[in-house]
Tab-separated table of C-alpha atoms in Angstrom:
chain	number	residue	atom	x	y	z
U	794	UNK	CA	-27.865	-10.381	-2.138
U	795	UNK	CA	-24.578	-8.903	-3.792
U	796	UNK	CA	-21.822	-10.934	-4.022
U	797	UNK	CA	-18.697	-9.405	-2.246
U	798	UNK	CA	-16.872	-8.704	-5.638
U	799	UNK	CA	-19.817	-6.105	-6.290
U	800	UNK	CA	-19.266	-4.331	-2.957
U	801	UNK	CA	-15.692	-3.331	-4.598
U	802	UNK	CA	-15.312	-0.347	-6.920
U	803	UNK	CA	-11.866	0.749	-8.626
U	804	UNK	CA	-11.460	3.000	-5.792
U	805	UNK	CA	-10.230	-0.757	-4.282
U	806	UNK	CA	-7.313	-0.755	-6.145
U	807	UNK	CA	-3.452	-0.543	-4.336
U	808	UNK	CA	-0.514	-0.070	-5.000
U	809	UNK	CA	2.726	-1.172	-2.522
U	810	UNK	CA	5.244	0.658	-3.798
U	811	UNK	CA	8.499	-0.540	-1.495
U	812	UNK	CA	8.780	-3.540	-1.325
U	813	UNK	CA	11.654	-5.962	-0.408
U	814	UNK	CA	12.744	-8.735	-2.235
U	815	UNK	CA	12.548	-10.965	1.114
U	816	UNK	CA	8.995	-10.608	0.922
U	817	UNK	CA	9.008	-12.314	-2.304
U	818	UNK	CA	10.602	-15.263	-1.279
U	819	UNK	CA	7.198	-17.122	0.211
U	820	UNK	CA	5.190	-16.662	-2.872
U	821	UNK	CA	2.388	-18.947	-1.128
U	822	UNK	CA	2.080	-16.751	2.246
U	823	UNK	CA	2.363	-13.535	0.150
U	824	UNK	CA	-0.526	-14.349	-2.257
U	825	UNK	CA	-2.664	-15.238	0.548
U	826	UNK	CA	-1.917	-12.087	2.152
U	827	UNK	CA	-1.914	-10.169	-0.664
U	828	UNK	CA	-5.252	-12.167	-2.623
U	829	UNK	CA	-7.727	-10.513	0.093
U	830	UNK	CA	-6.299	-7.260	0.202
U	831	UNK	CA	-6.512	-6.121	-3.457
U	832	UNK	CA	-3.233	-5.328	-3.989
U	833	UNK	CA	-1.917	-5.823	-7.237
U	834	UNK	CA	0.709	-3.450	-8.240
U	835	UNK	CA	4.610	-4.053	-5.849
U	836	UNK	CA	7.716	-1.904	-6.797
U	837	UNK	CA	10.322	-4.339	-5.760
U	838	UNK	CA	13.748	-2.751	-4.594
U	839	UNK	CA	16.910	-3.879	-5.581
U	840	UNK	CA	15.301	-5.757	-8.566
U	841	UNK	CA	16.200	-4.860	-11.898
U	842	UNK	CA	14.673	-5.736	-15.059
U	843	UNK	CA	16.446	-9.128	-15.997
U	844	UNK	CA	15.567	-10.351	-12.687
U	845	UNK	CA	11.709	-9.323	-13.080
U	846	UNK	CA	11.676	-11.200	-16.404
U	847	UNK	CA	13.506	-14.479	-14.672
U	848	UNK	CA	11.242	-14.673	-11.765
U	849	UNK	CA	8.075	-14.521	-13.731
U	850	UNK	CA	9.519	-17.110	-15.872
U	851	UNK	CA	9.782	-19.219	-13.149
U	852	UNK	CA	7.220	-22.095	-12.667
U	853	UNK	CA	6.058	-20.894	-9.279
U	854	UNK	CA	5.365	-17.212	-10.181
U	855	UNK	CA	3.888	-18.948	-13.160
U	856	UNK	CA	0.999	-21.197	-10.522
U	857	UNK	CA	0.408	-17.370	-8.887
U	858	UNK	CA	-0.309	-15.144	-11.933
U	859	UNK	CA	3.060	-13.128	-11.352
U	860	UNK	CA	3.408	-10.985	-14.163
U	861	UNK	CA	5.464	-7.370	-14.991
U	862	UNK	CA	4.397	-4.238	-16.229
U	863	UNK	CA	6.258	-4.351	-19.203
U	864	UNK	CA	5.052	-7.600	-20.297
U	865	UNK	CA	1.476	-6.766	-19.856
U	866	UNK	CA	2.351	-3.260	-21.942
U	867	UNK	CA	3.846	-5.462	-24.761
U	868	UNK	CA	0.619	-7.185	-25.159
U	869	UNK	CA	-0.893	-3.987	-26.778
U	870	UNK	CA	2.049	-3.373	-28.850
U	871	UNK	CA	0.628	-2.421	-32.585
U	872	UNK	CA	-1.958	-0.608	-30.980
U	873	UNK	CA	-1.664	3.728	-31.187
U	874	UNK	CA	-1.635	3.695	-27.047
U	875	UNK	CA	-1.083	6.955	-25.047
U	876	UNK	CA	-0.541	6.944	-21.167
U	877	UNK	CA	-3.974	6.610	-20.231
U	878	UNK	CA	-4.693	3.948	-22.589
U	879	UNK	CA	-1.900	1.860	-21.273
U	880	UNK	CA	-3.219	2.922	-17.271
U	881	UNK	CA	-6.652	2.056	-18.308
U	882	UNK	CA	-5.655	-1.600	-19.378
U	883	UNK	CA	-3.373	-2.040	-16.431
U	884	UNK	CA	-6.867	-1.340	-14.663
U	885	UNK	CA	-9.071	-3.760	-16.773
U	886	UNK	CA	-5.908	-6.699	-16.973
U	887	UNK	CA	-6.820	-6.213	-12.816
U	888	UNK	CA	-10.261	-6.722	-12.508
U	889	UNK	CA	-10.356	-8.900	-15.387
U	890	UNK	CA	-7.953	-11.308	-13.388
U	891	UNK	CA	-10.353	-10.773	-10.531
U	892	UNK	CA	-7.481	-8.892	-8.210
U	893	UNK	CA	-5.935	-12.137	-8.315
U	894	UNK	CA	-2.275	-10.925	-10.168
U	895	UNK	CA	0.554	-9.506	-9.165
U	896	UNK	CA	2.298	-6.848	-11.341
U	897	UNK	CA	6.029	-6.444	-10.953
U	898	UNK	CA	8.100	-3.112	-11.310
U	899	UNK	CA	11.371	-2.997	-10.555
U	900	UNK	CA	13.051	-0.746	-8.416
U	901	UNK	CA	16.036	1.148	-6.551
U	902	UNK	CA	16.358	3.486	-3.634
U	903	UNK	CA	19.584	4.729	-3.453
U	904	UNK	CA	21.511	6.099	-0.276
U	905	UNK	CA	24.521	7.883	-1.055
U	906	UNK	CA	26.063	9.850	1.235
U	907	UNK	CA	27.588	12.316	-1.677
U	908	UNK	CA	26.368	13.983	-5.049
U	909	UNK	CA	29.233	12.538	-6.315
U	910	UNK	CA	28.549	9.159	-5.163
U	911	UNK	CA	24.484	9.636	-6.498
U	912	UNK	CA	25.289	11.117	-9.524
U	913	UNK	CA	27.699	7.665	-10.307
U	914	UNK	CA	25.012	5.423	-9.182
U	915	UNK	CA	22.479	7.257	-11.582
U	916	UNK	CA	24.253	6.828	-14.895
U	917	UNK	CA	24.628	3.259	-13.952
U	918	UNK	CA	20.964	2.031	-12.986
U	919	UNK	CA	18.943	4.635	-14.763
U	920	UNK	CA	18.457	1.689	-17.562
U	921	UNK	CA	18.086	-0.816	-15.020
U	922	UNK	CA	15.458	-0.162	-13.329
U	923	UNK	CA	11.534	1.529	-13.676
U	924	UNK	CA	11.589	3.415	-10.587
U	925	UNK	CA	14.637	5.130	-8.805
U	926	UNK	CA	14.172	6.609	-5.381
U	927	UNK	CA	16.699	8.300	-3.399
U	928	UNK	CA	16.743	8.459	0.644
U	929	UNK	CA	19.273	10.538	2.320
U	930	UNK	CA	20.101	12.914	5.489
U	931	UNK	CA	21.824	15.409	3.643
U	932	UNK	CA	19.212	18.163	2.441
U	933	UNK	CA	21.561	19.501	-0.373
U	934	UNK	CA	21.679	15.406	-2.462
U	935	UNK	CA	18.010	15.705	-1.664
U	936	UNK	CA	17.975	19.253	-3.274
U	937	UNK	CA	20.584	17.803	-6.283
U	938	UNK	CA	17.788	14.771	-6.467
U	939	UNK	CA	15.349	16.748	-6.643
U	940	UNK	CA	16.138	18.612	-10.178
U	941	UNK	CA	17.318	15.623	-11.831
U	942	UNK	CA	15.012	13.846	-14.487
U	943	UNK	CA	16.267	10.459	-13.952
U	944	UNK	CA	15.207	10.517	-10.083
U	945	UNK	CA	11.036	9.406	-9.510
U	946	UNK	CA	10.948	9.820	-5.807
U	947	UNK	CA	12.738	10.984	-2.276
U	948	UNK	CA	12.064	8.866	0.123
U	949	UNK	CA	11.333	10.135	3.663
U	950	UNK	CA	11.821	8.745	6.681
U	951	UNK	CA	9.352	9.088	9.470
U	952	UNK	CA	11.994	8.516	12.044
U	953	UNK	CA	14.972	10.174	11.321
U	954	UNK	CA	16.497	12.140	13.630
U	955	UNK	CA	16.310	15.483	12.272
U	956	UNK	CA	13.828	16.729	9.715
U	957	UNK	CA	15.238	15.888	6.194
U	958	UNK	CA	12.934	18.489	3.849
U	959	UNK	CA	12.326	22.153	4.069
U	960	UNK	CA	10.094	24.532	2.226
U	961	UNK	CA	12.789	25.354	-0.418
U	962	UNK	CA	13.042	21.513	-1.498
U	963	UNK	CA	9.546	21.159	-1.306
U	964	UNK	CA	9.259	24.064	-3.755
U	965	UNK	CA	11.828	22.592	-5.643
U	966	UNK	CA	10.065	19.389	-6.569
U	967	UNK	CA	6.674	20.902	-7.020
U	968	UNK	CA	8.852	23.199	-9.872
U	969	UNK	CA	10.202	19.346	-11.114
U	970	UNK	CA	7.204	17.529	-11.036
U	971	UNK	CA	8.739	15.390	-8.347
U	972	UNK	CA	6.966	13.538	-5.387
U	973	UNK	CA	7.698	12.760	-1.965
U	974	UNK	CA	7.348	9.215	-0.536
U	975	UNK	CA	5.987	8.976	2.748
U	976	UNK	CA	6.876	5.216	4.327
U	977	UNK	CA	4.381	4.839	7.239
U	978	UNK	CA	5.811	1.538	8.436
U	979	UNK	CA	6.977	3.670	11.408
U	980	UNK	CA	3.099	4.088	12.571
U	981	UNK	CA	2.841	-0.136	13.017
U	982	UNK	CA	5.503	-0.646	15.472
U	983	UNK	CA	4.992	-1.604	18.998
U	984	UNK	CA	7.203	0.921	21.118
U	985	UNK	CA	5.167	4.073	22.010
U	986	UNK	CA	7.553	6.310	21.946
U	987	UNK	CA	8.919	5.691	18.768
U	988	UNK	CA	5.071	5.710	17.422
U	989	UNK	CA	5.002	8.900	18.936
U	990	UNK	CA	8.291	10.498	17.127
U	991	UNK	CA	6.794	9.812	14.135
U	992	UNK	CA	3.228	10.905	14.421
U	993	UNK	CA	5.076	14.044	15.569
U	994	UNK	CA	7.993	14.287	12.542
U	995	UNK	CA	5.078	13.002	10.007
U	996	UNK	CA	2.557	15.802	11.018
U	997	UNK	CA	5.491	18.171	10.483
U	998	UNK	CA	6.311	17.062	6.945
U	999	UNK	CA	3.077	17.094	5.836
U	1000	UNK	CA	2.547	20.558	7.150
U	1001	UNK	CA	5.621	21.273	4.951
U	1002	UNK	CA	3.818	19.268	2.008
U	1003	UNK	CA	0.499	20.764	2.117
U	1004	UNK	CA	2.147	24.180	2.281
U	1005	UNK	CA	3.417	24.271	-0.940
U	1006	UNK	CA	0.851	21.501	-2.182
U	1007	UNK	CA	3.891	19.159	-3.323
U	1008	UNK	CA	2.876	15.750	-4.781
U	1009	UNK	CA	3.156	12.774	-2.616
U	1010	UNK	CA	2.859	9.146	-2.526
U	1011	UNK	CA	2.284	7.083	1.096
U	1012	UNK	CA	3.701	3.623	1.113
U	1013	UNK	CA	4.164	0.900	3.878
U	1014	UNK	CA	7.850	-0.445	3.089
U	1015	UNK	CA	6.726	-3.758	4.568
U	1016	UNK	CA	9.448	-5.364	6.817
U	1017	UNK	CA	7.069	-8.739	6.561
U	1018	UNK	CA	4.153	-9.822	4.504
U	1019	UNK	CA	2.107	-9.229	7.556
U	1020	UNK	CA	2.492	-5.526	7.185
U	1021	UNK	CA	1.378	-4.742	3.932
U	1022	UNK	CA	-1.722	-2.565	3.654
U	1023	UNK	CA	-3.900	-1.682	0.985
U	1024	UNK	CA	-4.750	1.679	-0.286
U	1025	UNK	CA	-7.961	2.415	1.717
U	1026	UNK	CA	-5.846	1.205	5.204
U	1027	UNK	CA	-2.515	2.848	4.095
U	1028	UNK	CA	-5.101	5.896	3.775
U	1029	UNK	CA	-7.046	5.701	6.887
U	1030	UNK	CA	-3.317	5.352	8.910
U	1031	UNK	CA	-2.560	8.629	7.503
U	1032	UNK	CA	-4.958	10.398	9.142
U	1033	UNK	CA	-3.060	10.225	12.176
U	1034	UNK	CA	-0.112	11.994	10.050
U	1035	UNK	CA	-3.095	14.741	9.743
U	1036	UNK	CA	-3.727	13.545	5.967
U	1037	UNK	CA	-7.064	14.191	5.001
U	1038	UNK	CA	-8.379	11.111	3.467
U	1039	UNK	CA	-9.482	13.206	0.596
U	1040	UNK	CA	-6.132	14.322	-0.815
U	1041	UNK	CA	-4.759	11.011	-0.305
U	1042	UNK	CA	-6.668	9.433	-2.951
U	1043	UNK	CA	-4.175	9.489	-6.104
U	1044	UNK	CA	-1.274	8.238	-3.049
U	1045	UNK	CA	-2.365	4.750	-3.006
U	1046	UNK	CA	-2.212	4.181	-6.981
U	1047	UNK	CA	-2.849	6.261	-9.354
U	1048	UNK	CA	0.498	8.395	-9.068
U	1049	UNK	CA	2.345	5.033	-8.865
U	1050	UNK	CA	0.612	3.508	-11.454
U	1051	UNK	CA	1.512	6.624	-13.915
U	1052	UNK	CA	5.196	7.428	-12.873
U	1053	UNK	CA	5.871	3.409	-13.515
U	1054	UNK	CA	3.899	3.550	-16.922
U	1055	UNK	CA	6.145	6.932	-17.726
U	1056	UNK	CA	9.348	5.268	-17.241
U	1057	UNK	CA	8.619	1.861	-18.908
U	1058	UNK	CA	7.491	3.660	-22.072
U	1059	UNK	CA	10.804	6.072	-21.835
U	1060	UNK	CA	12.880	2.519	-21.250
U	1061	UNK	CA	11.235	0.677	-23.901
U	1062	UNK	CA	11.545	3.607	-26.374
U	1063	UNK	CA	15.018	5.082	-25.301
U	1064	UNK	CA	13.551	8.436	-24.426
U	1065	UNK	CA	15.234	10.738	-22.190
U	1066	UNK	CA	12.007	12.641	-21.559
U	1067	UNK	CA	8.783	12.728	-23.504
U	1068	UNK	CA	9.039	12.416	-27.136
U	1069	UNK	CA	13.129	13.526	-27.520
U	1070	UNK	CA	15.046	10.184	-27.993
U	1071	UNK	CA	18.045	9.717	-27.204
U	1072	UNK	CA	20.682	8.339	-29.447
U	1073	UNK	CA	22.566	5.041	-30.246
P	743	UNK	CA	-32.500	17.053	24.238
P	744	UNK	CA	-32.564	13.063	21.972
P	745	UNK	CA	-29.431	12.479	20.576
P	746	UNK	CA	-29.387	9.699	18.006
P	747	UNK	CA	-26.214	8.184	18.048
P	748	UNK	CA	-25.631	6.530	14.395
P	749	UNK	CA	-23.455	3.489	14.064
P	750	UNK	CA	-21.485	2.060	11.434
P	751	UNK	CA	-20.915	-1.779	11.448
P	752	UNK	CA	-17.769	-2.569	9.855
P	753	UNK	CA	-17.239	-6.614	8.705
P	754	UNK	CA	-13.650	-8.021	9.281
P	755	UNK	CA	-11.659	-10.374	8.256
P	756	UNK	CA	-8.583	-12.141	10.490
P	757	UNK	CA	-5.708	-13.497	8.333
P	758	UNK	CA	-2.636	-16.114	10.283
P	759	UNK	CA	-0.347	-18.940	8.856
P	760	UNK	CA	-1.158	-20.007	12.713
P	761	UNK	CA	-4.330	-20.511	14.535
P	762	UNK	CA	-6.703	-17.868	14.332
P	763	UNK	CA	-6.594	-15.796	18.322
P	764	UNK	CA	-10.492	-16.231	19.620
P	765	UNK	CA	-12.544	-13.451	20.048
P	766	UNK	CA	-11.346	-12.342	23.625
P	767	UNK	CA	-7.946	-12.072	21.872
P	768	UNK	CA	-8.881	-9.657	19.574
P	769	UNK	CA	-10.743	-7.474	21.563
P	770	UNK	CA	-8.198	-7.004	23.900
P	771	UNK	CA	-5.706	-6.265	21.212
P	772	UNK	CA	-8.095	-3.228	19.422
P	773	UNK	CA	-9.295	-2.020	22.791
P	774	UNK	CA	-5.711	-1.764	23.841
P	775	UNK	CA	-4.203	0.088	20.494
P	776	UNK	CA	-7.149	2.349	20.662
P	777	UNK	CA	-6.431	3.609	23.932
P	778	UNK	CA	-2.718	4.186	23.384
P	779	UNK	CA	-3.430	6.606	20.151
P	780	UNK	CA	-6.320	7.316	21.685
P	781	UNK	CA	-6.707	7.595	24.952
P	782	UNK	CA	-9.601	5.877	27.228
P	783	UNK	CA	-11.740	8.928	26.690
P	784	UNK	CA	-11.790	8.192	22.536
P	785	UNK	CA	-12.292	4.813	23.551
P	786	UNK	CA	-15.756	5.410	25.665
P	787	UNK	CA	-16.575	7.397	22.628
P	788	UNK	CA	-16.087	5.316	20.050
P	789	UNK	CA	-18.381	2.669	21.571
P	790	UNK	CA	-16.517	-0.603	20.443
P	791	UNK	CA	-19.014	-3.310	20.090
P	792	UNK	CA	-17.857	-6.762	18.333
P	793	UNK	CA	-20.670	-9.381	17.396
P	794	UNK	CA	-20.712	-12.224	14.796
P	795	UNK	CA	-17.423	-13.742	15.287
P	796	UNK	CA	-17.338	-17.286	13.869
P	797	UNK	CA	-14.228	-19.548	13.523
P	798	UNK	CA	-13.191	-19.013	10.101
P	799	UNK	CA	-12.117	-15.859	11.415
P	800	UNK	CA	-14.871	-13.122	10.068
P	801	UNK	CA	-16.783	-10.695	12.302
P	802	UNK	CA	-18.476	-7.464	12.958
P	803	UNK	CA	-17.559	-4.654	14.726
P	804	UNK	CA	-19.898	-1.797	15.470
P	805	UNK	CA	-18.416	1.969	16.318
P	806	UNK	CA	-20.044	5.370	16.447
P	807	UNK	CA	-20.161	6.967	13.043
P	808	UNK	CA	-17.561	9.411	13.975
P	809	UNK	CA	-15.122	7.058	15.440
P	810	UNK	CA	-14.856	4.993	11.734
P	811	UNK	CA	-11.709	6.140	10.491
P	812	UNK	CA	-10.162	6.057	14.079
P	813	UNK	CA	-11.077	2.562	14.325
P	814	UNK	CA	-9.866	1.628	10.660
P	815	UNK	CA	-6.548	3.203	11.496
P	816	UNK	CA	-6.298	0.778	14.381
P	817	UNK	CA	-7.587	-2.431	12.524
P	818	UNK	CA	-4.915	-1.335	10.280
P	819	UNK	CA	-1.774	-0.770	13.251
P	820	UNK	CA	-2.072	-4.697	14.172
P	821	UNK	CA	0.148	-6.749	13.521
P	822	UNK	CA	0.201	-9.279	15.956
P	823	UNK	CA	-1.692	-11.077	18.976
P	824	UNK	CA	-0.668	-12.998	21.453
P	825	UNK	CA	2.530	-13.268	19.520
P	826	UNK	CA	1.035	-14.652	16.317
P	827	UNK	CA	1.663	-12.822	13.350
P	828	UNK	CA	-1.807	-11.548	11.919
P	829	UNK	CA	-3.688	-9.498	9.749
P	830	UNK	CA	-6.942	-7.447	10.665
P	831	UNK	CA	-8.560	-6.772	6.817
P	832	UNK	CA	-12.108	-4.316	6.851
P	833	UNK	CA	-13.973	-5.654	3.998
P	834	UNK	CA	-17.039	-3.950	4.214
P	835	UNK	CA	-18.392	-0.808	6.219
P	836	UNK	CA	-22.340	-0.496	6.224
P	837	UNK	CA	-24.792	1.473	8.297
P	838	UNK	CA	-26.987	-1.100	8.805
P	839	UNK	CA	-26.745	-4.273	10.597
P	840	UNK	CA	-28.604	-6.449	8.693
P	841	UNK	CA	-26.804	-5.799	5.480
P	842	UNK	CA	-23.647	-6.506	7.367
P	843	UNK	CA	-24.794	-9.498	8.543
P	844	UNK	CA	-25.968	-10.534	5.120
P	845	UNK	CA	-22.454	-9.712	3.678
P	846	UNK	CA	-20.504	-11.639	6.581
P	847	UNK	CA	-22.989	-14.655	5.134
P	848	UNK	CA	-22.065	-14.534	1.544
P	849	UNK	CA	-18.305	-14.765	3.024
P	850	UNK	CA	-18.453	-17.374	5.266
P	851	UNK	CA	-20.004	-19.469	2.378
P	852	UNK	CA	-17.245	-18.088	-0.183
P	853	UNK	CA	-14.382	-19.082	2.960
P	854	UNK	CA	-15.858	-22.445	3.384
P	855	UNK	CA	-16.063	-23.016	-0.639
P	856	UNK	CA	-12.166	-21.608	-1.031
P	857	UNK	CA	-10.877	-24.097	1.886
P	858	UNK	CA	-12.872	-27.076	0.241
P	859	UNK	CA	-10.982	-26.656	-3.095
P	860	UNK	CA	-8.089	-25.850	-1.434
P	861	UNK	CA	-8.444	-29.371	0.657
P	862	UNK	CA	-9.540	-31.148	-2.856
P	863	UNK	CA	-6.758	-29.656	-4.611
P	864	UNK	CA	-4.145	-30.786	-1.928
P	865	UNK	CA	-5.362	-34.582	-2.089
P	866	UNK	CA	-5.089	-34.695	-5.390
């Protein structure tokens, strides 16, 4: 008889890639939450990158293998590593630990109400933070967001009360390389008819997706610990968005796992994009 | 005309800071969310069948082949029973019962061994 590791292939690994800082504060009930459903890899909003490197200092992240992405890059420093080297150690550091580590990547999601207002924010945190998301109602930030290098992801929300994409932004980031978040915490709540409004509003913005085959991540923005999902659930729950489970298999990891591993190695060697530094 | 139905037994695992909800509980809970997405004619269909439910909070469930990923979707849409904050976790997904049952095994003894040095470490 197997054990149950051997039952597991790398398929198993997840990604969360919203969540809140008030998840963190139980480190006990999170790692047993977390422990037996693979997931390793957390974007944490509205921590930046001194905070990531004081709470894995700490002695309790220190008793549950807390770690950052950064710190486990460092450890190959000397080494000629490309992109895929650095993803393919992130994968091995994982099962090595036996799925029992949690990797840290810091995180914004900004909500302005102006381009003005975004555009301010962005000089400000770009060197604060891994990942920057932005969430709004207004189409035209979105469309501004969309075409700007320092912005990772738009956030959409399954219940808002209007539909926040159209073709021309979805077009837009497919031209930038950009993805879409999907947060499917919506799909767990209790009231039917707000279930309901989004299965309907998510089935709509995929349509939009899948018609000009824009990249896309799905993510559970946890409100508890007792929401979080791993990939193959997170997956499975998008069905009923009309996602086939087939072209949701990068969603879950691999696209996180490479847009974080992007923007550490343009933070750590002061790149603006790919190989053109920047100065001073 | 024989139709051979094929089933797919899928091993779970209940996760609380509370006291784990007894079987009753549970199925109540999935039967429930799987009528409200969908409906009590996808529930017939799906052919629900739980089995091997011991106290540390592992079981199997068997469903029609084509009624997997419906099913996951619900284990994955609870959050709660009975007001008690929980987590339904799918560990394994097999088409045959004994290997199930031989999986749920290994677990049990891996559960027991985890809350033993668990207990040791906490004396000490």
């Amino acid at each position: 008889m197997k054990d149950p590791e051997a039952f597991t292939s790398d398929s198993a690994l997840s990604c969360e890639n919203y969540v809140s800082v008030d998840n963190l504060r139980n480190l006990k009930l999170f790692s047993k939450i977390v422990k037996p459903l693979r997931i390793n890899l957390f974007s944490v909003d509205d921590l930046n990158l001194d905070n990531v490197n004081e709470l894995i200092t700490s002695d309790e992240a220190k008793k549950y293998n807390v770690t950052s992405l950064i710190e486990i890059c460092n450890r190959t420093v000397g080494k000629k590593f490309g992109l895929m080297d650095f993803r393919q150690t992130i994968r091995d550091t994982i099962i090595d630990a036996n799925f029992d580590i949690h990797i840290l990547i810091s995180r914004k999601t900004l909500e302005e109400d102006s381009i003005e207002n975004l555009k301010r924010k962005l000089s400000e945190l770009r060197n604060k933070h891994e990942i920057i998301a932005v969430k709004a109602d207004d189409i035209k930030i979105l469309k501004w967001a969309a075409h700007d290098r320092r912005v990772d992801y738009i956030t959409v929300d399954l219940l808002s009360s209007h539909l926040t994409i159209d073709k021309a932004l979805c077009s837009l980031m497919k031209q930038h390389n950009k993805y879409f978040e999907l947060t499917l915490s919506p799909l767990l709540l209790s009231d039917n008819k707000l279930v309901s409004a989004a299965i309907r509003s998510g089935k709509k913005i995929f349509k939009l997706i899948s018609s000009t085959n824009t990249h896309f991540i799905l993510t559970m923005n946890p409100k508890s610990c007792y929401q979080l999902r791993n990939g193959i659930q997170i997956r499975y729950l998008a069905q009923l968005l009309d996602i086939p489970f087939n072209r949701s298999n990068k969603s879950v990891f691999d696209n996180q796992l490479i847009i974080a591993l992007k923007n550490t190695m343009k933070l750590d060697r002061s790149n603006i994009v790919d190989g053109i530094r920047e100065d001073g | 005309m024989v139709v051979i139905t094929r089933d797919r037994y899928v091993v779970f695992q209940v996760l609380s800071e509370e006291d784990l909800p007894n079987l009753s509980l549970i199925k109540a809970k999935i039967w429930d969310e799987y009528q409200k997405i969908f409906g009590i004619s996808g529930t017939t269909g799906a052919g629900l069948f739980f089995d091997n439910y011991k106290e540390g909070g592992t079981g199997i469930i068997r469903c029609d082949h084509k009624a997997l990923s419906n099913l996951m979707a619900i284990l994955s849409r609870i959050t709660n029973i009975s007001n008690k904050d929980v987590i339904l976790i799918p560990l394994y997904t097999t088409g045959l019962v004994n290997k199930a049952k031989s999986y749920l095994k290994t677990l049990e003894k891996q559960i027991i061994k985890e809350l033993s040095e668990g207990n040791r470490n906490g004396r000490s």
